[in-house]
Tab-separated table of C-alpha atoms in Angstrom:
chain	number	residue	atom	x	y	z
D	4	UNK	CA	164.441	161.219	109.881
D	5	UNK	CA	161.342	159.950	107.797
D	6	UNK	CA	161.345	160.538	104.170
D	7	UNK	CA	158.036	159.379	103.449
D	8	UNK	CA	156.100	161.624	100.995
D	9	UNK	CA	152.305	161.517	101.037
D	10	UNK	CA	150.813	160.951	97.388
D	11	UNK	CA	147.628	162.711	98.159
D	12	UNK	CA	144.683	161.843	96.214
D	13	UNK	CA	146.767	159.634	93.627
D	14	UNK	CA	146.795	156.814	96.112
D	15	UNK	CA	142.987	156.394	96.066
D	16	UNK	CA	142.725	156.379	92.376
D	17	UNK	CA	142.574	152.598	91.863
D	18	UNK	CA	139.262	152.804	93.744
D	19	UNK	CA	137.595	155.000	91.344
D	20	UNK	CA	138.831	153.197	88.411
D	21	UNK	CA	135.298	152.734	86.877
D	22	UNK	CA	134.509	156.088	85.300
D	23	UNK	CA	131.346	157.592	86.911
D	24	UNK	CA	130.924	154.775	89.673
D	25	UNK	CA	130.869	157.402	92.570
D	26	UNK	CA	128.119	159.263	90.783
D	27	UNK	CA	126.043	156.146	90.241
D	28	UNK	CA	126.800	155.061	93.775
D	29	UNK	CA	125.315	158.323	95.405
D	30	UNK	CA	122.466	158.530	93.022
D	31	UNK	CA	121.493	154.835	93.886
D	32	UNK	CA	121.974	155.579	97.546
D	33	UNK	CA	119.632	158.667	97.120
D	34	UNK	CA	116.749	156.703	95.403
D	35	UNK	CA	116.861	153.874	98.069
D	36	UNK	CA	116.637	156.455	100.755
D	37	UNK	CA	113.150	157.597	99.405
D	38	UNK	CA	109.864	156.817	101.157
D	39	UNK	CA	106.239	157.275	100.513
D	40	UNK	CA	104.399	160.403	101.694
D	41	UNK	CA	102.643	159.731	104.851
D	42	UNK	CA	98.811	159.856	105.023
D	43	UNK	CA	97.770	162.027	107.728
D	44	UNK	CA	94.577	161.358	109.846
D	45	UNK	CA	91.967	163.801	110.582
D	46	UNK	CA	92.953	164.125	114.181
D	47	UNK	CA	96.672	164.969	113.056
D	48	UNK	CA	95.223	167.427	110.698
D	49	UNK	CA	92.956	169.253	113.178
D	50	UNK	CA	96.033	169.162	115.798
D	51	UNK	CA	98.222	171.089	113.058
D	52	UNK	CA	95.286	173.525	112.423
D	53	UNK	CA	95.276	174.305	116.079
D	54	UNK	CA	99.084	174.551	116.560
D	55	UNK	CA	98.965	176.929	113.412
D	56	UNK	CA	96.362	179.329	114.496
D	57	UNK	CA	98.457	179.278	118.023
D	58	UNK	CA	101.551	180.010	116.159
D	59	UNK	CA	99.882	183.123	114.218
D	60	UNK	CA	98.183	184.588	117.028
D	61	UNK	CA	101.082	184.364	119.602
D	62	UNK	CA	103.763	185.089	116.896
D	63	UNK	CA	105.670	181.772	118.209
D	64	UNK	CA	108.359	179.933	116.402
D	65	UNK	CA	107.441	176.822	115.021
D	66	UNK	CA	109.081	173.800	113.621
D	67	UNK	CA	107.558	172.249	110.430
D	68	UNK	CA	108.457	168.815	109.124
D	69	UNK	CA	107.374	168.744	105.421
D	70	UNK	CA	107.683	166.139	102.503
D	71	UNK	CA	109.825	166.859	99.435
D	72	UNK	CA	111.122	164.438	96.881
D	73	UNK	CA	110.785	161.354	98.898
D	74	UNK	CA	112.251	162.716	102.108
D	75	UNK	CA	111.203	164.459	105.180
D	76	UNK	CA	112.768	167.821	105.752
D	77	UNK	CA	112.664	170.194	108.626
D	78	UNK	CA	112.417	173.885	108.805
D	79	UNK	CA	112.522	176.372	111.909
D	80	UNK	CA	111.244	179.993	112.156
D	81	UNK	CA	108.486	182.487	112.437
D	82	UNK	CA	105.424	182.464	110.021
D	83	UNK	CA	105.665	185.594	107.804
D	84	UNK	CA	102.971	185.249	105.732
D	85	UNK	CA	99.821	182.764	104.881
D	86	UNK	CA	98.663	182.660	101.276
D	87	UNK	CA	95.054	181.130	101.530
D	88	UNK	CA	94.584	181.213	97.692
D	89	UNK	CA	97.472	179.337	96.769
D	90	UNK	CA	97.474	177.261	100.021
D	91	UNK	CA	101.168	178.216	100.865
D	92	UNK	CA	102.813	179.090	104.106
D	93	UNK	CA	105.764	181.392	104.058
D	94	UNK	CA	108.347	180.760	107.065
D	95	UNK	CA	111.100	183.523	106.689
D	96	UNK	CA	111.311	183.561	103.001
D	97	UNK	CA	110.755	179.895	102.587
D	98	UNK	CA	107.474	178.810	100.787
D	99	UNK	CA	105.959	175.513	101.913
D	100	UNK	CA	102.743	174.034	100.236
D	101	UNK	CA	99.925	173.283	102.872
D	102	UNK	CA	99.761	169.665	101.374
D	103	UNK	CA	103.441	168.969	101.927
D	104	UNK	CA	103.221	169.575	105.688
D	105	UNK	CA	103.620	166.396	107.653
D	106	UNK	CA	104.133	167.736	111.229
D	107	UNK	CA	104.010	171.156	112.870
D	108	UNK	CA	105.348	171.994	116.219
D	109	UNK	CA	104.812	175.199	118.163
D	110	UNK	CA	107.668	176.466	120.782
D	111	UNK	CA	105.924	178.582	123.382
C-alpha cells in the first residue's frame, strides 16, 4: 500500500524561481539558432528555374526550402499561382517571395 501523492507541477517550482527565466532562455535559444541567408550561385538559380518550369508544365508536387527570419523552412505542395508582378509564388494558399527561396525540388 503506497501512500505516495504526486505534487504535480509544484515540485518543479524551485527551478523556475527567477521570474521570466524560461522566457529569456527560449528567446536566447531562438536568437542563437539564427543563420545568415545563403548566397546562391548562378548555376543554382538556373537549376531552380528549370525545376520551377518543370513543376508548372507537368503540375508536379514540389518541395521548397525558403529563408525566413534567420531560419530555413520547408513547404510541400502544388503551385497554384505565380505572381510575376510582385515576384511571389503561391503554393496551396501559402505565399512565398521568390527572393526568399533557397532550394526547390520537383517530385516526378
